Amino acid sequence: MHPLPEPASLPSLLLSSGGWRPEWGRTQAGGMSQPSGMGPPWNQERSPEGRLPTEPGGRWSTVRGVLIAGLLFSVLLGFSVLLVYVFRSCGPSPCRTPACWDLLARYLASGNTSVAPCTDFFSFACGKAKGTDYSFQALAKENTDRLRKILETPDSWHLGSGEEKAFQFYKSCMDTGAIEAAGAAPLKHVIEELGGWRISGNWTSLDFNRTLSLLMSQYGYFPFFRAYLQPRPTPPYTPIIQIVREYLAYLYQLGTLLGGDPTKVQEHAFLSISITSQLFHFVKPLEQRRAQGKLFHMVTIDQLQEMAPAIDWLSCLQATFTPMSLSPSQLLMVHDLEYLKNMSQLVEEQLSKHRDFLQSHMILGLVRTLSPALDSKFQEAHRSLIQKLGELTERPAMPARPRWMKCVEETGAFFEPTLAALFVREAFSPSTRSAAMELFTAIKDALLSRLRRIPWMDEKTRKEAQNRVTQLQVKMGAPEWVLEPSLARQEYKDIQLGPNYLQSFLSCVRSLRARIVQSFLPSFLYHRWQVSPWGVNAYYSISDHVVVFPAGLLQPPFFHPGYPRAVNFGAAGSIMAHELLHIFHQLLLPRGCPACDTRALQGALLCLKRHYAAIPLPSGTSFNESQTFLENAADVGGLAIALQAYSKRLLWHRGETVLPNLDLSPQQLFFRSYAQAMCREPDTQEPHDPHSPPTLRVHGPLSNTPAFARHFHCPRGALMNPSSRCQLW
C-alpha cells in the first residue's frame, strides 16, 4: 500500500472565500510609502498670505488635526476600494455565456446539494439524474437529434453526389406509405433470386454453397457463422478473417406473411428452430473456452476445409471479401473451432435428408434480418419475437423507437463519410478542434511528467513508455479523408437507389461491405475508425498506435471552448488521460513487465483492488472486479493526470472562470465535472461492461485523490477521505 503524495499545493494566491489574492496586495494594504522629497502639504513652506491665523487655546491645532484625520481616512478608503477591485479582478469570475448558463442548468437539474459531498459525492453530483438524461447516452441522443435536423433540412448539393444520395435514402426510409404499399413484394423478389422455397410451392434447388455465398456477399447475412475483418491481436496486426457462430431465432408469422401454405410453414419453421437449437448446443460458453485456453485458433482456409468440409470456404469467403485476393493458405482466426466442425456435420446431414428444409432455414433467417426494411406487419412480428424472448430471459422489454431514429442510424451507417463531414461542419468548428488539441497536449505533457515518478517502473521501461507517448498519433473530430470535399462527390457510385426501399437498403449493404474491405487493403493509408465521428466513445488502437476522440464526444456538457477550464479538464481531460493510459494496460497484466519492480506493482494493484472493495454499492448492484480492474486503473490514473495538468494550467494562466450561482471553487468544479461525466442510474450495469458501476467510477478515483478531500474539507475517515490511498500511476 503506497500513500499517494499530495499534489504540489498552489501558492497562497488562492483563498477559499475570496478567490485569487496576490501576496503583494497584503503588504501594500498595510501602509503606503511616501515618494522621496515630498512631505505632508501642511509642513511645506508657505507665503505669509497663505498662512492661517492661530487662535488662542489651540483651536487651530484641533482643526488641523481633524483635517488631517479626514484626509487620511479618505485616502485609506479609496485605496481599500482599489484593492478590493484588484483582488476581485484577479480571482475567478463567473462565466455568463449562453454555454455556461446551459451547463449550469444541467448541473442543477442532476445534482442533489442536500447530500454531503464527503459522504456520497455520486448523489451530490448525480442524485437527481434519471434514465440517461445526464450521461454519455444522453449526449449520443443529442448527436442523433442533430443528425436528424441535418437530414431534414438539407442544403444545396451536387447532383449525383454522396450528399444527395444520403438525403434521398433517408427520405425513402421515412416514406412509410410507399413501404406499406409495396408490402411483401420486394422480399418475394429477393427469395426468387435465391431459388425460392418449398413453403410457397415454387422452389428451384440451387447448390447449397452458391446460396450461402449469395447470402453472405449480396445480403450481408450469415446463417451458420459470422465472418468479418479485424486486425490481428498480436504484431504485425495484419488483417485476418474472424469466424464466430450466430444464434438464430424465427417466427411462424414470417412464412405466412410471404404467402406460404400454413401447414408447410409450420413444418418448416419447426425444423428450422430444431436446427437452431442443435447449433446452439454446439456452442461452448466463453468462460469455458477461456479456461481451456481456446478462445481462438489460427488455421488456414485449406485446414478449415478439411475440418468442416460442408462449406466451400474459399469461394464463400472470396465472394464476401472481394476485392481481397484470398488463397487456400489464407490465415483465419476461428472462434470455437469445435462449433464449426459440428455445424459442418449437421449441414451435411440436412443436405442428404432435408435439403428443402435447410433452404427454408436460411431464408427465414434472412427475412428476420431484413424485417426492419419491410412493412409494418414484418416489423410487428419481429417486435413480438423480441418481447417473447425478453419474457423468457426475464429481461425488461425495450421501448419502441421512433421511425426517424432508425432511419438516422441506417443513413449514418451507409453514408458515414458524408454525414461525418456535415456533422463536423456544424458541431466541431476549427476553433473547437484547436481548443481540444490544446487540452490534449496539456494532458499528454502531464502524463510524460508523471511517468518520470512511477515507482514500480524500471528505467528502461520508463523510457520506452515515454517514447510510446511521444510517438502516439491523435485523431480528433473525424477522419481526415472524409473532410475532403472532392470525396463527397465521388463516393457511393455503386449505390443504386430504388425502385423500392428494400432494394435501396440492399444496395447500401453491398456498398458498405465493399468499403469496409477496401479499408483493409494496403492502398488505404488512413487509420480505420472504429466509431462514427458523431459517436461518444473514445478509444486507443493498439495495432495503429492511435488514440481517437470523435467530434461527438467533444461536445457539451463534456467540452466547450467557452467553458471554465475546470470543466474541460475535469470531464474531457479525464477521458483523454484515461484513454492514454490504455497504452500501458499490458504492463499491468501478469508477467506483462518482467523488468519492473513486480512487488511494488502488485502491491499497488492489490491496494487498488481493496480500495474499490471497501466502497459501498447501492442495493442490488454488483460487478466483476477481475473484469473491470484495467478500467478502474485507467479511471484513477486519468483523474490524477487531468488534475495535475489543470493545476499547472492554473499556475501559469490567469483568467479562470467558474459557473455562476453554483458556489464551487475552480478545483471543486473540476471534481464536479469529472463526476458529471459518469452520471447514470446506479443499477444500469450491463453484464459484460468492462467498467465499474457508475457509483464506483465516481467514488473510486475521487476518494483516492487527496486534493478532493482538501478542497471539500472532508473529515478524516469519511468515505471520500479514507485513511490510506494507493499510488499506481
XYZ file of C-alpha atoms in Angstrom:
729
model
C 0.000 0.000 0.000
C 1.527 3.250 -1.119
C 0.219 6.596 0.112
C -0.378 8.933 -2.797
C 1.762 12.077 -2.431
C -0.051 15.327 -2.148
C -0.081 17.198 -5.474
C 2.013 20.348 -5.390
C -0.161 22.778 -3.480
C -0.987 26.074 -5.092
C 0.820 29.155 -3.809
C -1.004 31.254 -1.245
C -2.674 33.231 -4.023
C -5.885 31.227 -3.561
C -8.383 31.973 -0.803
C -11.418 29.764 -0.423
C -13.825 32.632 0.098
C -12.392 35.480 -1.920
C -10.655 33.981 -4.914
C -7.179 34.979 -6.005
C -5.329 37.416 -3.669
C -1.748 38.341 -4.619
C 0.782 38.499 -1.789
C 1.831 41.997 -2.755
C -1.694 43.143 -2.028
C -1.233 42.345 1.637
C 1.949 44.365 2.024
C 0.502 47.333 0.208
C -2.630 47.215 2.308
C -0.512 47.619 5.444
C 0.644 51.102 4.553
C 1.804 53.390 1.747
C 5.338 54.663 1.364
C 5.798 58.320 0.559
C 7.651 59.444 -2.560
C 11.094 60.763 -1.693
C 11.394 64.562 -1.155
C 7.693 65.105 -0.598
C 6.360 65.674 2.919
C 2.816 66.370 4.019
C 1.417 69.602 2.456
C 0.899 71.271 5.828
C 4.644 71.126 6.512
C 5.674 72.833 3.286
C 6.862 76.454 3.248
C 4.003 78.913 2.600
C 3.834 82.597 1.750
C 2.670 84.899 4.505
C -0.600 85.441 2.654
C -1.273 81.731 2.678
C -0.854 81.244 6.401
C -3.969 80.937 8.564
C -4.175 82.835 11.832
C -3.531 80.899 15.031
C -6.224 81.220 17.627
C -5.576 81.101 21.346
C -6.253 77.844 23.265
C -5.022 75.524 20.400
C -8.256 75.868 18.338
C -6.312 75.882 15.111
C -4.339 72.867 16.230
C -7.608 70.978 16.761
C -8.975 71.975 13.354
C -5.769 70.962 11.731
C -5.931 67.516 13.412
C -9.482 66.974 12.200
C -8.494 67.904 8.648
C -5.510 65.576 8.722
C -7.627 62.668 10.053
C -10.284 63.245 7.384
C -7.692 63.365 4.649
C -6.060 60.125 5.846
C -9.436 58.407 6.103
C -10.331 59.423 2.529
C -7.024 58.180 1.184
C -7.295 54.831 3.017
C -10.929 54.356 1.955
C -10.096 54.995 -1.688
C -7.139 52.665 -1.595
C -9.200 49.938 0.055
C -11.764 50.170 -2.735
C -8.923 49.910 -5.239
C -7.534 46.802 -3.523
C -10.937 45.099 -3.500
C -11.253 45.780 -7.213
C -7.771 44.381 -7.857
C -8.418 41.270 -5.785
C -11.721 40.535 -7.479
C -10.338 41.087 -10.977
C -7.544 38.567 -10.254
C -9.879 35.879 -8.879
C -12.181 33.546 -10.830
C -15.056 35.429 -12.359
C -18.439 33.860 -13.182
C -18.896 32.699 -16.760
C -22.137 34.197 -18.053
C -22.116 32.999 -21.665
C -25.103 31.020 -23.019
C -22.964 27.849 -22.970
C -22.207 28.309 -19.269
C -25.825 29.065 -18.359
C -26.882 25.891 -20.166
C -24.227 23.875 -18.343
C -25.321 25.362 -15.020
C -28.896 24.259 -15.734
C -27.666 20.707 -16.396
C -25.702 20.614 -13.162
C -28.566 21.986 -11.089
C -31.003 19.532 -12.673
C -28.833 16.488 -11.976
C -27.216 17.313 -8.638
C -28.604 16.951 -5.150
C -26.803 19.511 -2.986
C -28.652 18.379 0.148
C -26.300 15.372 0.208
C -22.924 15.914 1.878
C -20.224 15.657 -0.814
C -17.793 13.954 1.583
C -20.327 11.210 2.312
C -21.782 10.470 -1.128
C -20.386 12.558 -3.954
C -22.192 10.492 -6.587
C -25.549 11.558 -5.167
C -24.243 15.108 -4.703
C -23.484 15.323 -8.445
C -25.983 12.859 -9.919
C -28.708 12.369 -7.308
C -31.497 13.826 -9.446
C -30.397 12.338 -12.770
C -32.932 9.852 -14.108
C -32.542 7.469 -17.013
C -29.872 8.686 -19.392
C -30.599 12.389 -19.117
C -27.121 13.392 -17.980
C -24.711 10.795 -19.317
C -22.830 9.557 -22.357
C -26.101 8.053 -23.583
C -27.785 11.444 -23.353
C -25.004 13.014 -25.414
C -25.348 10.245 -28.003
C -29.060 11.002 -28.268
C -28.358 14.722 -28.675
C -25.939 13.927 -31.505
C -28.545 11.724 -33.170
C -31.070 14.569 -32.888
C -28.557 16.878 -34.555
C -28.103 14.400 -37.428
C -31.863 14.259 -37.835
C -32.049 18.047 -38.167
C -29.269 17.953 -40.750
C -31.053 15.290 -42.797
C -34.430 17.026 -42.595
C -33.110 20.487 -43.563
C -30.742 19.724 -46.429
C -28.624 22.384 -48.076
C -27.944 22.510 -51.795
C -25.884 19.610 -53.118
C -24.273 18.458 -56.315
C -26.448 16.165 -58.412
C -25.335 12.573 -58.025
C -23.170 13.431 -55.028
C -22.934 11.467 -51.825
C -24.941 14.145 -50.042
C -27.827 13.833 -52.483
C -27.903 10.035 -52.136
C -27.774 10.251 -48.331
C -30.735 12.617 -48.196
C -32.678 10.542 -50.730
C -32.073 7.359 -48.741
C -33.259 8.977 -45.525
C -36.353 10.282 -47.277
C -37.067 6.818 -48.705
C -36.681 5.252 -45.260
C -39.153 7.739 -43.779
C -41.696 7.172 -46.581
C -43.693 4.534 -44.730
C -46.613 4.976 -47.118
C -44.556 3.665 -50.047
C -43.136 0.849 -47.927
C -46.624 -0.263 -46.835
C -47.881 -0.107 -50.409
C -45.051 -2.359 -51.611
C -45.857 -4.939 -48.902
C -44.066 -8.281 -49.230
C -43.465 -7.997 -52.970
C -39.843 -6.732 -52.734
C -38.955 -9.563 -50.353
C -40.586 -12.202 -52.571
C -38.409 -10.957 -55.417
C -35.316 -11.488 -53.244
C -36.426 -15.046 -52.392
C -36.923 -15.800 -56.080
C -33.353 -14.666 -56.751
C -32.231 -17.221 -54.165
C -34.167 -20.028 -55.901
C -37.410 -19.729 -53.912
C -38.509 -22.140 -51.184
C -40.939 -25.011 -50.772
C -43.101 -23.040 -48.338
C -44.574 -21.105 -51.274
C -44.619 -24.161 -53.540
C -42.140 -22.626 -56.014
C -38.619 -23.875 -55.367
C -35.600 -24.447 -57.565
C -32.952 -26.482 -55.793
C -29.764 -24.473 -56.150
C -26.343 -25.545 -54.984
C -26.168 -25.060 -51.210
C -22.822 -23.257 -51.233
C -23.958 -20.973 -54.057
C -26.966 -19.917 -51.971
C -24.760 -19.474 -48.909
C -22.296 -17.395 -50.928
C -25.098 -15.132 -52.194
C -26.496 -14.665 -48.691
C -23.094 -13.677 -47.326
C -21.900 -11.435 -50.157
C -25.083 -9.873 -51.547
C -27.304 -9.687 -48.482
C -24.836 -9.434 -45.619
C -26.454 -12.412 -43.899
C -24.560 -15.309 -42.280
C -26.907 -18.174 -41.371
C -24.390 -20.510 -39.671
C -21.429 -18.354 -38.698
C -20.297 -14.769 -38.990
C -17.189 -13.707 -40.854
C -15.623 -10.267 -40.612
C -12.300 -8.487 -40.961
C -10.252 -7.369 -37.980
C -6.554 -6.691 -37.368
C -4.545 -9.495 -35.773
C -4.494 -9.184 -31.963
C -0.695 -9.515 -31.978
C 2.041 -7.962 -34.158
C 2.221 -7.423 -37.092
C -1.521 -6.603 -36.799
C -2.273 -7.576 -40.400
C -5.981 -8.019 -41.193
C -7.347 -11.531 -40.852
C -10.799 -13.035 -41.165
C -12.589 -13.987 -37.943
C -15.403 -16.533 -37.768
C -17.924 -16.938 -34.936
C -21.366 -18.592 -34.673
C -24.622 -16.683 -34.812
C -27.700 -17.604 -32.854
C -30.864 -17.688 -34.965
C -34.486 -17.167 -33.957
C -37.610 -17.300 -36.043
C -41.340 -16.681 -36.009
C -44.049 -18.703 -37.629
C -45.649 -15.500 -38.937
C -42.803 -14.795 -41.358
C -43.692 -17.638 -43.686
C -47.385 -16.852 -43.692
C -46.715 -13.149 -44.382
C -44.910 -14.290 -47.530
C -47.945 -16.235 -48.713
C -46.794 -19.699 -47.701
C -49.107 -22.603 -47.018
C -49.783 -22.581 -43.220
C -49.164 -26.322 -42.859
C -45.845 -26.178 -44.702
C -44.878 -23.016 -42.846
C -45.428 -24.707 -39.503
C -43.450 -27.762 -40.543
C -40.525 -25.785 -41.961
C -40.492 -23.334 -39.059
C -40.412 -26.215 -36.554
C -37.465 -27.899 -38.284
C -35.698 -24.558 -38.630
C -35.970 -23.992 -34.899
C -34.699 -27.560 -34.404
C -31.624 -26.755 -36.491
C -31.110 -23.566 -34.491
C -31.390 -25.488 -31.238
C -28.773 -28.011 -32.343
C -26.423 -25.234 -33.430
C -26.902 -23.562 -30.073
C -25.902 -26.734 -28.223
C -22.675 -26.885 -30.205
C -21.510 -23.585 -28.719
C -19.145 -23.715 -25.752
C -19.522 -20.965 -23.146
C -16.929 -18.225 -23.417
C -15.737 -18.813 -19.849
C -15.122 -22.498 -20.606
C -13.090 -21.732 -23.744
C -11.098 -19.097 -21.853
C -10.320 -21.549 -19.049
C -9.155 -24.110 -21.624
C -7.038 -21.522 -23.429
C -9.104 -21.958 -26.609
C -10.520 -18.512 -27.233
C -9.473 -18.766 -30.871
C -7.479 -20.920 -33.288
C -5.334 -19.836 -36.207
C -5.960 -22.061 -39.237
C -5.669 -21.726 -42.993
C -8.640 -21.985 -45.331
C -7.304 -25.349 -46.521
C -7.101 -26.682 -42.971
C -10.607 -25.462 -42.165
C -11.879 -27.100 -45.365
C -10.643 -30.455 -44.112
C -12.149 -29.979 -40.642
C -15.517 -28.562 -41.809
C -15.997 -29.800 -45.402
C -19.702 -28.958 -45.851
C -18.860 -25.310 -46.549
C -16.888 -24.247 -49.598
C -14.844 -21.837 -47.510
C -12.658 -20.357 -50.234
C -15.493 -19.479 -52.628
C -17.825 -18.156 -49.907
C -15.172 -16.008 -48.243
C -13.791 -14.776 -51.566
C -17.245 -13.627 -52.653
C -17.761 -11.906 -49.295
C -14.415 -10.116 -49.153
C -13.908 -9.095 -52.767
C -11.672 -7.360 -53.906
C -9.297 -9.020 -51.423
C -7.451 -11.872 -53.064
C -7.754 -15.000 -50.941
C -5.871 -18.256 -51.327
C -6.086 -21.667 -49.644
C -3.191 -20.611 -47.410
C -5.080 -17.548 -46.114
C -4.998 -17.423 -42.316
C -8.276 -17.367 -40.427
C -8.871 -16.638 -36.763
C -11.582 -19.089 -35.748
C -13.553 -18.697 -32.549
C -14.827 -22.042 -31.284
C -13.397 -24.452 -33.846
C -15.392 -27.362 -32.413
C -18.595 -25.483 -33.200
C -17.643 -25.190 -36.880
C -16.828 -28.912 -37.072
C -20.182 -29.870 -35.573
C -22.018 -27.291 -37.685
C -20.488 -28.777 -40.842
C -21.603 -32.278 -39.859
C -25.161 -31.043 -39.209
C -25.296 -29.286 -42.596
C -24.143 -32.466 -44.367
C -26.876 -34.461 -42.623
C -29.555 -31.916 -43.600
C -28.326 -31.793 -47.205
C -28.672 -35.539 -47.535
C -32.120 -35.713 -45.923
C -33.882 -32.320 -45.929
C -32.273 -30.003 -48.487
C -35.518 -28.013 -48.806
C -35.725 -27.518 -45.044
C -32.158 -26.199 -44.997
C -33.115 -23.715 -47.725
C -36.118 -22.569 -45.670
C -33.933 -22.265 -42.591
C -31.593 -19.875 -44.370
C -34.375 -17.791 -45.934
C -36.292 -17.472 -42.648
C -33.142 -16.107 -41.067
C -32.691 -13.645 -43.941
C -36.292 -12.474 -43.583
C -35.753 -11.791 -39.897
C -32.605 -9.815 -40.679
C -34.366 -7.744 -43.341
C -37.578 -7.196 -41.369
C -36.628 -3.603 -40.342
C -36.628 -2.703 -44.044
C -40.072 -4.231 -44.642
C -43.607 -3.083 -43.949
C -45.234 -2.819 -40.519
C -46.522 -6.413 -40.442
C -42.995 -7.825 -40.580
C -41.744 -5.306 -38.041
C -44.584 -6.126 -35.664
C -43.745 -9.825 -35.937
C -40.130 -9.003 -35.092
C -41.153 -6.883 -32.095
C -43.362 -9.709 -30.844
C -40.424 -12.107 -31.046
C -38.157 -9.758 -29.104
C -40.845 -9.316 -26.457
C -41.306 -13.070 -26.009
C -37.561 -13.658 -25.818
C -37.391 -10.940 -23.187
C -40.079 -12.661 -21.154
C -38.219 -15.973 -21.311
C -34.959 -14.384 -20.158
C -36.757 -12.100 -17.662
C -35.267 -9.006 -19.254
C -37.305 -5.806 -19.490
C -38.733 -5.112 -22.901
C -37.026 -2.387 -24.888
C -39.322 0.546 -25.651
C -40.325 1.008 -29.263
C -38.117 3.527 -31.049
C -39.467 6.219 -33.355
C -39.066 5.635 -37.078
C -36.796 8.663 -37.565
C -34.222 7.248 -35.143
C -33.963 4.005 -37.104
C -33.644 5.922 -40.375
C -30.952 8.227 -38.989
C -28.940 5.227 -37.797
C -29.210 3.436 -41.139
C -28.341 6.554 -43.116
C -25.387 7.132 -40.802
C -24.160 3.567 -41.251
C -24.406 3.571 -45.048
C -23.329 7.174 -45.695
C -20.980 7.754 -42.772
C -18.334 9.786 -44.674
C -20.936 12.250 -45.919
C -22.729 12.640 -42.594
C -19.373 12.931 -40.826
C -18.472 15.962 -42.941
C -21.893 17.536 -42.332
C -21.773 16.870 -38.578
C -18.250 18.245 -38.154
C -19.094 21.339 -40.170
C -21.960 22.109 -37.792
C -20.722 20.820 -34.422
C -16.917 20.851 -34.463
C -15.515 24.098 -35.826
C -11.763 24.647 -36.366
C -11.642 26.748 -33.186
C -13.249 23.928 -31.182
C -10.776 21.430 -32.605
C -7.886 23.764 -31.775
C -9.091 24.090 -28.167
C -9.476 20.311 -27.891
C -5.952 19.763 -29.236
C -4.611 22.281 -26.713
C -6.321 20.349 -23.919
C -4.934 17.047 -25.206
C -1.404 18.469 -25.365
C -1.652 19.571 -21.723
C -2.869 16.099 -20.719
C -0.111 14.356 -22.681
C 2.562 16.601 -21.135
C 1.231 15.801 -17.652
C 1.403 12.071 -18.428
C 5.012 12.367 -19.624
C 5.861 14.209 -16.428
C 4.106 11.601 -14.294
C 5.886 8.696 -15.977
C 9.157 10.004 -14.535
C 7.861 9.399 -10.998
C 6.168 5.980 -11.228
C 7.946 3.896 -8.560
C 7.404 0.410 -9.997
C 8.848 1.157 -13.453
C 12.461 0.362 -14.200
C 14.437 2.930 -16.176
C 14.273 1.061 -19.491
C 10.510 0.559 -19.274
C 10.118 4.205 -18.292
C 11.981 5.423 -21.374
C 10.036 3.049 -23.626
C 6.779 4.294 -22.112
C 7.755 7.921 -22.702
C 8.681 7.109 -26.303
C 5.323 5.405 -26.815
C 3.523 8.523 -25.659
C 5.719 10.787 -27.790
C 5.167 8.667 -30.918
C 1.400 8.394 -30.395
C -0.899 9.725 -33.111
C -4.075 11.513 -32.103
C -7.199 11.725 -34.267
C -9.629 14.425 -33.291
C -13.121 15.044 -34.666
C -13.376 12.943 -37.829
C -11.105 11.028 -40.243
C -9.059 13.388 -42.393
C -10.132 11.842 -45.668
C -13.891 12.266 -45.136
C -13.448 16.035 -44.831
C -12.038 16.375 -48.342
C -14.824 17.985 -50.439
C -13.930 16.078 -53.614
C -14.640 12.719 -51.974
C -18.237 13.641 -51.177
C -18.973 13.774 -54.904
C -17.090 10.571 -55.729
C -18.485 8.299 -53.009
C -21.212 5.674 -53.403
C -21.063 5.219 -57.193
C -22.072 1.608 -56.624
C -25.270 2.518 -54.748
C -28.457 2.337 -56.798
C -31.462 3.798 -55.003
C -34.897 2.340 -55.837
C -37.232 1.115 -57.143
C -38.293 0.375 -53.528
C -36.784 0.859 -50.101
C -35.688 -2.782 -49.688
C -33.690 -2.657 -52.921
C -32.096 0.631 -51.826
C -31.285 -0.927 -48.464
C -29.626 -3.991 -50.041
C -27.639 -1.844 -52.459
C -26.332 0.131 -49.487
C -25.444 -3.099 -47.632
C -23.275 -4.227 -50.564
C -21.625 -0.837 -50.909
C -20.809 -0.660 -47.216
C -19.279 -4.147 -47.202
C -17.106 -3.257 -50.208
C -15.889 -0.073 -48.481
C -15.054 -1.978 -45.300
C -12.980 -4.488 -47.259
C -11.319 -1.657 -49.179
C -10.263 -0.028 -45.903
C -8.243 -3.157 -45.052
C -6.281 -3.152 -48.299
C -2.680 -1.850 -48.277
C -3.672 1.032 -50.569
C -5.816 2.524 -47.792
C -3.388 4.786 -45.953
C -5.591 6.029 -43.111
C -6.499 4.662 -39.702
C -9.801 2.773 -39.836
C -12.040 4.492 -37.301
C -13.949 2.095 -35.054
C -16.572 4.696 -34.110
C -18.664 7.200 -36.019
C -17.499 10.832 -35.802
C -20.782 11.663 -34.036
C -20.235 8.822 -31.550
C -19.348 9.375 -27.892
C -16.750 6.631 -27.367
C -13.046 7.435 -27.426
C -10.600 4.560 -27.843
C -6.969 3.587 -28.228
C -5.982 1.367 -31.175
C -3.122 -0.995 -30.341
C -2.497 -2.006 -33.964
C -2.138 1.558 -35.291
C -0.911 3.187 -32.043
C -3.584 5.846 -32.428
C -5.921 7.436 -29.898
C -9.256 8.669 -31.259
C -11.587 11.314 -29.841
C -14.665 11.717 -32.072
C -16.354 15.079 -32.524
C -19.494 13.659 -30.918
C -17.681 13.247 -27.607
C -16.127 16.714 -27.513
C -19.484 18.417 -27.070
C -21.380 19.965 -24.148
C -21.601 19.012 -21.338
C -18.132 17.422 -21.561
C -16.330 20.075 -23.580
C -16.801 23.577 -24.965
C -14.154 26.245 -25.775
C -16.129 28.758 -23.702
C -16.421 26.606 -20.570
C -14.337 27.243 -17.453
C -11.080 25.333 -17.787
C -12.031 23.306 -14.717
C -14.957 21.784 -16.624
C -12.947 20.855 -19.708
C -10.074 19.382 -17.715
C -12.366 17.565 -15.265
C -14.626 15.958 -17.888
C -12.951 15.753 -21.327
C -9.429 15.938 -19.878
C -10.007 12.950 -17.593
C -11.419 10.975 -20.519
C -8.354 11.812 -22.630
C -5.976 10.752 -19.861
C -7.986 7.551 -19.325
C -7.527 6.551 -22.969
C -3.823 7.399 -22.930
C -3.268 5.027 -20.018
C -4.644 2.160 -22.104
C -1.332 2.329 -23.961
C 0.201 0.654 -20.911
C -2.502 -1.792 -19.865
C -0.309 -4.747 -20.874
C 2.173 -3.732 -18.166
C -0.499 -4.324 -15.529
C -1.230 -7.890 -16.604
C 0.599 -10.861 -15.047
C 4.138 -11.081 -16.430
C 3.429 -8.008 -18.536
C 6.512 -6.157 -17.292
C 9.233 -8.642 -16.257
C 11.855 -5.914 -15.712
C 9.624 -3.806 -13.457
C 9.525 -3.913 -9.671
C 6.933 -6.685 -9.590
C 6.466 -6.476 -5.845
C 5.742 -2.739 -5.934
C 3.422 -3.111 -8.937
C 1.452 -5.992 -7.460
C 1.237 -4.133 -4.165
C -0.240 -1.100 -5.894
C -2.742 -3.269 -7.793
C -3.755 -5.107 -4.625
C -4.137 -1.783 -2.837
C -6.411 -0.544 -5.632
C -8.471 -3.725 -5.528
C -9.000 -3.350 -1.766
C -9.746 0.339 -2.170
C -12.625 -0.403 -4.560
C -13.866 -3.354 -2.491
C -14.225 -1.080 0.551
C -16.584 1.338 -1.225
C -20.272 0.507 -0.585
C -22.549 -0.118 -3.565
C -26.278 0.567 -3.898
C -28.506 -2.367 -3.074
C -28.722 -4.872 -5.928
C -25.592 -3.600 -7.685
C -22.651 -5.902 -8.331
C -19.583 -6.014 -10.534
C -16.780 -8.367 -11.527
C -13.550 -6.880 -10.156
C -11.322 -9.050 -12.357
C -13.260 -7.833 -15.389
C -13.043 -4.145 -14.501
C -9.618 -3.693 -12.910
C -7.947 -2.310 -16.072
C -10.679 0.298 -16.453
C -10.511 1.098 -12.729
C -6.772 1.685 -13.045
C -7.357 3.970 -16.029
C -10.080 5.886 -14.152
C -7.849 6.515 -11.126
C -4.820 7.452 -13.211
C -6.839 9.519 -15.676
C -8.243 11.712 -12.914
C -4.797 12.190 -11.322
C -3.199 13.176 -14.649
C -6.017 15.579 -15.551
C -5.780 17.211 -12.105
C -2.012 17.614 -12.473
C -2.474 19.211 -15.904
C -5.189 21.539 -14.584
C -3.128 22.602 -11.552
C -0.234 23.510 -13.826
C -2.589 25.497 -16.036
C -3.833 27.448 -13.023
C -0.262 28.353 -12.074
C 0.689 29.691 -15.482
C -2.541 31.178 -16.827
C -4.875 33.762 -15.333
C -8.475 34.417 -16.191
C -10.080 31.289 -14.720
C -13.878 31.324 -14.559
C -16.483 29.374 -12.618
C -20.159 28.653 -13.094
C -22.373 31.370 -11.607
C -24.547 30.660 -8.584
C -23.018 27.223 -8.016
C -20.771 28.223 -5.100
C -17.931 25.951 -6.209
C -14.274 26.933 -6.366
C -12.351 26.098 -9.565
C -10.935 22.931 -8.009
C -14.334 21.854 -6.691
C -15.798 22.486 -10.139
C -13.076 20.269 -11.635
C -14.146 17.337 -9.458
C -17.834 18.001 -10.010
C -17.295 17.969 -13.776
C -15.484 14.643 -13.591
C -18.395 13.120 -11.669
C -20.918 14.687 -14.039
C -19.451 12.717 -16.935
C -20.206 9.489 -15.037
C -23.810 10.319 -14.080
C -26.067 7.372 -14.701
C -28.602 5.425 -12.712
C -26.625 3.264 -10.256
C -28.221 -0.048 -11.258
C -27.784 0.279 -15.050
C -24.773 -2.052 -15.266
C -24.519 -4.291 -18.338
C -23.340 -7.874 -17.639
C -20.188 -7.633 -19.792
C -19.409 -3.959 -19.239
C -15.630 -3.674 -18.599
C -16.275 -0.559 -16.487
C -17.331 -0.490 -12.856
C -20.844 0.676 -11.863
C -21.234 4.480 -12.031
C -21.061 4.984 -8.258
C -17.667 3.265 -8.178
C -16.414 5.228 -11.184
C -17.109 8.388 -9.171
C -16.163 7.367 -5.629
C -13.182 5.152 -6.506
C -10.935 7.762 -8.187
C -12.137 10.768 -6.145
C -11.644 9.111 -2.757
C -8.140 8.120 -3.884
C -7.312 11.803 -4.560
C -6.087 13.790 -1.513
C -6.850 17.095 -3.234
C -10.553 16.222 -3.345
C -10.752 15.834 0.436
C -8.739 19.005 0.924
C -10.880 21.204 -1.303
C -14.181 19.828 0.017
C -12.911 19.880 3.628
C -13.754 16.214 4.207
C -13.068 14.915 7.727
C -10.570 12.107 8.124
C -12.232 8.709 7.838
C -15.164 9.900 5.690
C -15.972 7.848 2.585
C -14.268 10.414 0.363
C -11.261 10.831 2.699
C -10.067 7.327 3.662
C -7.129 6.718 5.961
C -4.961 5.284 3.170
C -4.677 5.646 -0.590
C -2.967 3.868 -3.477
C -0.349 5.031 -5.935
C -0.351 3.163 -9.227
C 0.229 5.927 -11.761
